[in-house]
Amino acid sequence: MTSSRAKPPTSAAGRLLAVLHAFAPGRTSLSLTEISRRAGLTLTTAHRLAGELVAWGALERDSEGRYRIGIWVLELAALSPRGLELRENALPFLEDLLEATHGNVHLSIRDNLEVVYVETLRPRGAVEVFSRLGGRWPMHAVGTGLVLLAHADAEVQERVLQAPLQRFTEKTVTDPHVLRRVLADVRRTGVAVATGQITLDALAVAAPVRGPDDEVIASIGVVKEVTTSARALAPAVTASARALSRALGAPSARSRVPQPVGTVVRRRAGDLPLHARSGS
């Protein structure tokens, strides 16, 4: 979510959505004044719309008079076929990958120029990550995002490459020429390896998930400690992504039945050449 608006919304629907849009990670509880400012609305309008949203269950108001997103929004989001069907199909493979790698497991899709986590699984004691269900990140800065960007239309890639690339750590790729080479490596090897892009202590390995028309529709990734061998993780991640692709009917994934993830980790830990490390 963006933190500011170029101009106040003019339509009734736009004003309602602006109130909801005021909330974001790190801004889960807002006062009426904060909603008014972030939505670009007068206090009177913000108060009226917030009251209507509370009545519908889209917002909740606590004992201090602050507002939070209501449970109805979560129920509504769960109806999205794009994320719901994918999550239902993916969960067995994600759980298998979690068991095999003991890392943070992510399932991501692209929304415009951002990557969105539609499922996250976290083992006890794993490296701390900032991912959460529904969380968004710039595609260039996370492993699953690099996969989705590498397989996006040329127009999408150019929009990302020509815009300022946000830096999170000293290892975040912010040079468009370097990023272009990284994306080519992702397409060539079939995996993205991201070291220290969001936090310096994390390493991510991600692979593409394909749909019935063989287009890349999602990405599966694992995040572990930076000391972890990417070569050891890559076969498990690619096997899980291929297994999910096969379950979704991807023609290219039908050529062979993927081995169980644990088997792949043991037998093929050194088989896959990896491109230069790029970030987490």
Short mmCIF file of C-alpha atoms in Angstrom, two decimals:
data_model
loop_
_atom_site.label_atom_id
_atom_site.label_comp_id
_atom_site.label_asym_id
_atom_site.label_seq_id
_atom_site.Cartn_x
_atom_site.Cartn_y
_atom_site.Cartn_z
CA MET A 1 0.00 0.00 0.00
CA THR A 2 1.18 3.50 -0.70
CA SER A 3 1.46 5.98 2.13
CA SER A 4 0.10 9.07 0.42
CA ARG A 5 -2.18 10.18 -2.38
CA ALA A 6 -1.62 12.66 -5.19
CA LYS A 7 -5.13 14.10 -4.87
CA PRO A 8 -8.21 13.50 -2.68
CA PRO A 9 -10.69 10.95 -4.06
CA THR A 10 -13.77 12.44 -5.69
CA SER A 11 -16.26 9.57 -6.04
CA ALA A 12 -18.20 7.99 -3.19
CA ALA A 13 -16.52 4.64 -3.80
CA GLY A 14 -13.13 6.30 -3.97
CA ARG A 15 -13.64 7.97 -0.61
CA LEU A 16 -14.66 4.70 1.04
CA LEU A 17 -11.67 2.89 -0.43
CA ALA A 18 -9.39 5.74 0.62
CA VAL A 19 -10.40 5.15 4.24
CA LEU A 20 -9.49 1.46 3.97
CA HIS A 21 -6.33 2.32 2.04
CA ALA A 22 -5.14 4.40 4.99
CA PHE A 23 -4.35 1.18 6.86
CA ALA A 24 -1.14 -0.70 6.11
CA PRO A 25 1.55 -2.79 7.84
CA GLY A 26 2.77 -0.68 10.73
CA ARG A 27 -0.45 1.36 10.60
CA THR A 28 -2.99 -1.17 11.81
CA SER A 29 -4.58 1.17 14.37
CA LEU A 30 -5.47 4.74 13.34
CA SER A 31 -7.22 7.68 14.95
CA LEU A 32 -9.89 9.56 13.04
CA THR A 33 -7.43 12.41 12.45
CA GLU A 34 -4.88 10.00 11.01
CA ILE A 35 -7.49 8.45 8.72
CA SER A 36 -8.57 11.89 7.58
CA ARG A 37 -5.02 12.94 6.77
CA ARG A 38 -3.96 9.73 5.05
CA ALA A 39 -7.18 9.44 3.03
CA GLY A 40 -7.18 13.10 2.00
CA LEU A 41 -10.63 13.68 3.49
CA THR A 42 -12.13 16.24 5.83
CA LEU A 43 -12.68 15.13 9.42
CA THR A 44 -16.45 15.27 8.92
CA THR A 45 -16.33 13.04 5.84
CA ALA A 46 -13.84 10.65 7.43
CA HIS A 47 -16.02 10.35 10.54
CA ARG A 48 -19.14 9.61 8.49
CA LEU A 49 -17.45 7.01 6.27
CA ALA A 50 -15.65 5.34 9.17
CA GLY A 51 -18.98 5.01 10.96
CA GLU A 52 -20.55 3.36 7.91
CA LEU A 53 -17.62 0.96 7.59
CA VAL A 54 -17.91 0.05 11.28
CA ALA A 55 -21.61 -0.70 10.77
CA TRP A 56 -20.71 -3.03 7.89
CA GLY A 57 -17.95 -4.75 9.86
CA ALA A 58 -15.20 -3.47 7.56
CA LEU A 59 -13.73 -1.45 10.43
CA GLU A 60 -13.72 -1.98 14.18
CA ARG A 61 -13.37 0.67 16.89
CA ASP A 62 -11.53 -0.02 20.13
CA SER A 63 -12.11 1.36 23.62
CA GLU A 64 -9.80 4.31 22.91
CA GLY A 65 -11.75 5.31 19.81
CA ARG A 66 -9.09 4.13 17.35
CA TYR A 67 -10.01 2.19 14.24
CA ARG A 68 -8.78 -1.16 12.94
CA ILE A 69 -9.59 -3.29 9.91
CA GLY A 70 -12.59 -5.49 10.69
CA ILE A 71 -12.99 -9.23 10.26
CA TRP A 72 -15.41 -8.74 7.35
CA VAL A 73 -12.53 -7.51 5.18
CA LEU A 74 -10.65 -10.74 5.89
CA GLU A 75 -13.73 -12.77 4.99
CA LEU A 76 -14.08 -10.80 1.76
CA ALA A 77 -10.42 -11.25 0.85
CA ALA A 78 -10.74 -15.00 1.31
CA LEU A 79 -13.24 -15.06 -1.56
CA SER A 80 -10.59 -13.97 -4.09
CA PRO A 81 -10.33 -16.93 -6.50
CA ARG A 82 -6.84 -15.93 -7.60
CA GLY A 83 -5.32 -16.49 -4.18
CA LEU A 84 -7.75 -18.95 -2.58
CA GLU A 85 -7.64 -21.71 -5.20
CA LEU A 86 -3.89 -21.41 -5.52
CA ARG A 87 -3.39 -21.63 -1.75
CA GLU A 88 -5.63 -24.68 -1.45
CA ASN A 89 -3.71 -26.51 -4.17
CA ALA A 90 -0.34 -25.40 -2.88
CA LEU A 91 -0.65 -26.14 0.83
CA PRO A 92 0.37 -29.85 0.73
CA PHE A 93 3.47 -29.00 -1.29
CA LEU A 94 4.35 -26.07 0.96
CA GLU A 95 4.02 -28.24 4.06
CA ASP A 96 6.24 -30.87 2.43
CA LEU A 97 8.83 -28.19 1.65
CA LEU A 98 8.65 -26.86 5.22
CA GLU A 99 9.28 -30.35 6.59
CA ALA A 100 12.22 -30.94 4.25
CA THR A 101 14.00 -27.61 4.67
CA HIS A 102 12.89 -26.28 8.09
CA GLY A 103 12.87 -22.81 6.54
CA ASN A 104 10.31 -20.06 6.13
CA VAL A 105 8.17 -21.07 3.14
CA HIS A 106 6.41 -18.52 0.95
CA LEU A 107 3.88 -18.67 -1.86
CA SER A 108 3.74 -15.40 -3.79
CA ILE A 109 1.93 -13.84 -6.73
CA ARG A 110 2.50 -10.59 -8.61
CA ASP A 111 0.15 -7.64 -8.23
CA ASN A 112 1.16 -4.86 -10.60
CA LEU A 113 4.79 -4.06 -9.65
CA GLU A 114 4.76 -5.75 -6.24
CA VAL A 115 4.96 -9.28 -4.93
CA VAL A 116 2.19 -10.38 -2.55
CA TYR A 117 2.49 -13.28 -0.11
CA VAL A 118 -0.64 -15.43 -0.36
CA GLU A 119 0.68 -18.06 2.04
CA THR A 120 3.52 -18.21 4.56
CA LEU A 121 4.63 -21.12 6.74
CA ARG A 122 7.16 -20.61 9.53
CA PRO A 123 8.95 -23.34 11.48
CA ARG A 124 9.86 -22.80 15.09
CA GLY A 125 13.32 -21.34 15.52
CA ALA A 126 13.78 -20.22 11.90
CA VAL A 127 15.53 -17.01 10.89
CA GLU A 128 13.31 -13.98 11.47
CA VAL A 129 11.66 -12.62 8.34
CA PHE A 130 9.36 -9.67 7.72
CA SER A 131 6.97 -11.57 5.47
CA ARG A 132 3.33 -12.01 6.44
CA LEU A 133 0.18 -13.21 4.74
CA GLY A 134 -0.94 -10.44 2.41
CA GLY A 135 2.36 -8.60 2.77
CA ARG A 136 3.81 -6.73 -0.21
CA TRP A 137 7.39 -6.09 -1.28
CA PRO A 138 9.11 -4.64 -4.35
CA MET A 139 9.79 -7.49 -6.76
CA HIS A 140 13.49 -6.75 -7.12
CA ALA A 141 14.14 -7.19 -3.39
CA VAL A 142 12.85 -10.71 -2.59
CA GLY A 143 13.47 -14.16 -4.03
CA THR A 144 9.92 -14.93 -5.13
CA GLY A 145 9.66 -11.42 -6.55
CA LEU A 146 12.76 -11.94 -8.70
CA VAL A 147 11.17 -15.08 -10.15
CA LEU A 148 7.91 -13.30 -10.93
CA LEU A 149 9.69 -10.29 -12.41
CA ALA A 150 11.96 -12.48 -14.54
CA HIS A 151 8.91 -14.12 -16.12
CA ALA A 152 6.73 -11.01 -16.36
CA ASP A 153 5.95 -9.23 -19.62
CA ALA A 154 8.71 -7.04 -21.01
CA GLU A 155 6.59 -3.95 -20.32
CA VAL A 156 6.38 -4.83 -16.61
CA GLN A 157 10.11 -5.49 -16.43
CA GLU A 158 10.93 -2.16 -18.04
CA ARG A 159 8.65 -0.28 -15.64
CA VAL A 160 10.56 -1.78 -12.71
CA LEU A 161 13.98 -1.30 -14.29
CA GLN A 162 13.33 2.33 -15.15
CA ALA A 163 11.97 3.26 -11.72
CA PRO A 164 14.12 3.90 -8.62
CA LEU A 165 15.02 0.56 -7.01
CA GLN A 166 14.56 0.79 -3.25
CA ARG A 167 17.55 -0.21 -1.13
CA PHE A 168 16.99 -2.18 2.09
CA THR A 169 20.55 -3.32 2.83
CA GLU A 170 24.00 -2.87 1.34
CA LYS A 171 23.37 -6.01 -0.74
CA THR A 172 20.07 -4.93 -2.29
CA VAL A 173 20.40 -4.78 -6.08
CA THR A 174 19.66 -1.19 -7.07
CA ASP A 175 21.57 -1.02 -10.36
CA PRO A 176 19.14 -1.71 -13.24
CA HIS A 177 21.94 -3.17 -15.38
CA VAL A 178 22.83 -5.65 -12.65
CA LEU A 179 19.17 -6.47 -12.08
CA ARG A 180 18.71 -7.14 -15.79
CA ARG A 181 21.52 -9.71 -15.64
CA VAL A 182 20.05 -11.26 -12.50
CA LEU A 183 16.68 -11.72 -14.21
CA ALA A 184 18.36 -13.37 -17.20
CA ASP A 185 20.09 -15.78 -14.81
CA VAL A 186 16.77 -16.60 -13.14
CA ARG A 187 15.26 -17.53 -16.50
CA ARG A 188 18.33 -19.58 -17.42
CA THR A 189 18.71 -21.55 -14.18
CA GLY A 190 15.05 -21.77 -13.17
CA VAL A 191 15.72 -20.41 -9.67
CA ALA A 192 16.35 -17.10 -7.93
CA VAL A 193 18.93 -16.96 -5.15
CA ALA A 194 18.63 -13.88 -2.96
CA THR A 195 21.19 -13.14 -0.26
CA GLY A 196 20.86 -10.29 2.21
CA GLN A 197 18.49 -8.14 0.18
CA ILE A 198 15.96 -7.39 2.93
CA THR A 199 17.98 -8.46 5.97
CA LEU A 200 21.67 -9.31 5.88
CA ASP A 201 21.22 -12.56 7.82
CA ALA A 202 18.76 -14.20 5.40
CA LEU A 203 19.07 -16.20 2.19
CA ALA A 204 16.16 -16.99 -0.11
CA VAL A 205 15.77 -19.52 -2.92
CA ALA A 206 12.67 -19.38 -5.13
CA ALA A 207 11.28 -21.10 -8.22
CA PRO A 208 8.36 -20.49 -10.62
CA VAL A 209 4.92 -22.09 -10.48
CA ARG A 210 3.18 -22.50 -13.84
CA GLY A 211 -0.52 -22.75 -14.64
CA PRO A 212 -2.50 -24.71 -17.26
CA ASP A 213 -1.22 -22.51 -20.11
CA ASP A 214 2.39 -22.85 -18.86
CA GLU A 215 2.52 -19.18 -17.88
CA VAL A 216 4.24 -18.40 -14.57
CA ILE A 217 1.42 -17.56 -12.15
CA ALA A 218 3.19 -17.75 -8.79
CA SER A 219 6.46 -18.50 -7.06
CA ILE A 220 7.47 -20.74 -4.17
CA GLY A 221 10.41 -19.72 -2.00
CA VAL A 222 12.29 -20.71 1.13
CA VAL A 223 14.14 -18.28 3.41
CA LYS A 224 16.83 -19.54 5.79
CA GLU A 225 19.97 -18.31 7.54
CA VAL A 226 22.52 -16.71 5.23
CA THR A 227 24.98 -19.50 6.08
CA THR A 228 22.69 -22.07 4.42
CA SER A 229 23.83 -23.62 1.14
CA ALA A 230 21.68 -22.35 -1.71
CA ARG A 231 22.68 -25.41 -3.74
CA ALA A 232 21.23 -27.67 -1.07
CA LEU A 233 17.93 -25.77 -0.99
CA ALA A 234 17.41 -25.26 -4.72
CA PRO A 235 16.46 -28.84 -5.69
CA ALA A 236 13.81 -29.02 -2.96
CA VAL A 237 12.32 -25.67 -3.95
CA THR A 238 12.25 -26.47 -7.67
CA ALA A 239 10.75 -29.90 -6.99
CA SER A 240 7.93 -28.36 -4.93
CA ALA A 241 7.25 -25.69 -7.54
CA ARG A 242 7.20 -28.29 -10.30
CA ALA A 243 4.91 -30.58 -8.30
CA LEU A 244 2.44 -27.74 -7.76
CA SER A 245 2.67 -26.78 -11.43
CA ARG A 246 1.86 -30.36 -12.37
CA ALA A 247 -1.12 -30.38 -10.01
CA LEU A 248 -2.34 -27.17 -11.67
CA GLY A 249 -2.11 -28.77 -15.12
CA ALA A 250 1.02 -27.13 -16.49
CA PRO A 251 2.03 -29.06 -19.65
CA SER A 252 5.76 -28.58 -19.07
CA ALA A 253 5.49 -30.16 -15.61
CA ARG A 254 3.87 -33.38 -16.88
CA SER A 255 7.01 -34.79 -18.46
CA ARG A 256 8.07 -36.46 -15.25
CA VAL A 257 6.71 -37.00 -11.77
CA PRO A 258 8.68 -34.91 -9.26
CA GLN A 259 10.55 -36.88 -6.61
CA PRO A 260 9.53 -36.38 -3.00
CA VAL A 261 11.18 -33.25 -1.70
CA GLY A 262 13.31 -34.98 0.91
CA THR A 263 14.68 -37.37 -1.71
CA VAL A 264 15.61 -34.51 -4.00
CA VAL A 265 17.51 -32.72 -1.24
CA ARG A 266 19.64 -35.77 -0.52
CA ARG A 267 20.29 -36.92 -4.08
CA ARG A 268 20.68 -33.67 -5.95
CA ALA A 269 22.17 -31.20 -3.50
CA GLY A 270 25.06 -30.32 -5.83
CA ASP A 271 23.51 -30.78 -9.26
CA LEU A 272 22.04 -27.38 -9.99
CA PRO A 273 24.24 -24.50 -11.14
CA LEU A 274 23.20 -21.27 -9.47
CA HIS A 275 23.53 -17.72 -10.73
CA ALA A 276 25.31 -15.00 -8.78
CA ARG A 277 23.75 -14.21 -5.41
CA SER A 278 21.36 -11.30 -5.57
CA GLY A 279 19.36 -10.79 -2.35
CA SER A 280 16.66 -12.07 0.10
#
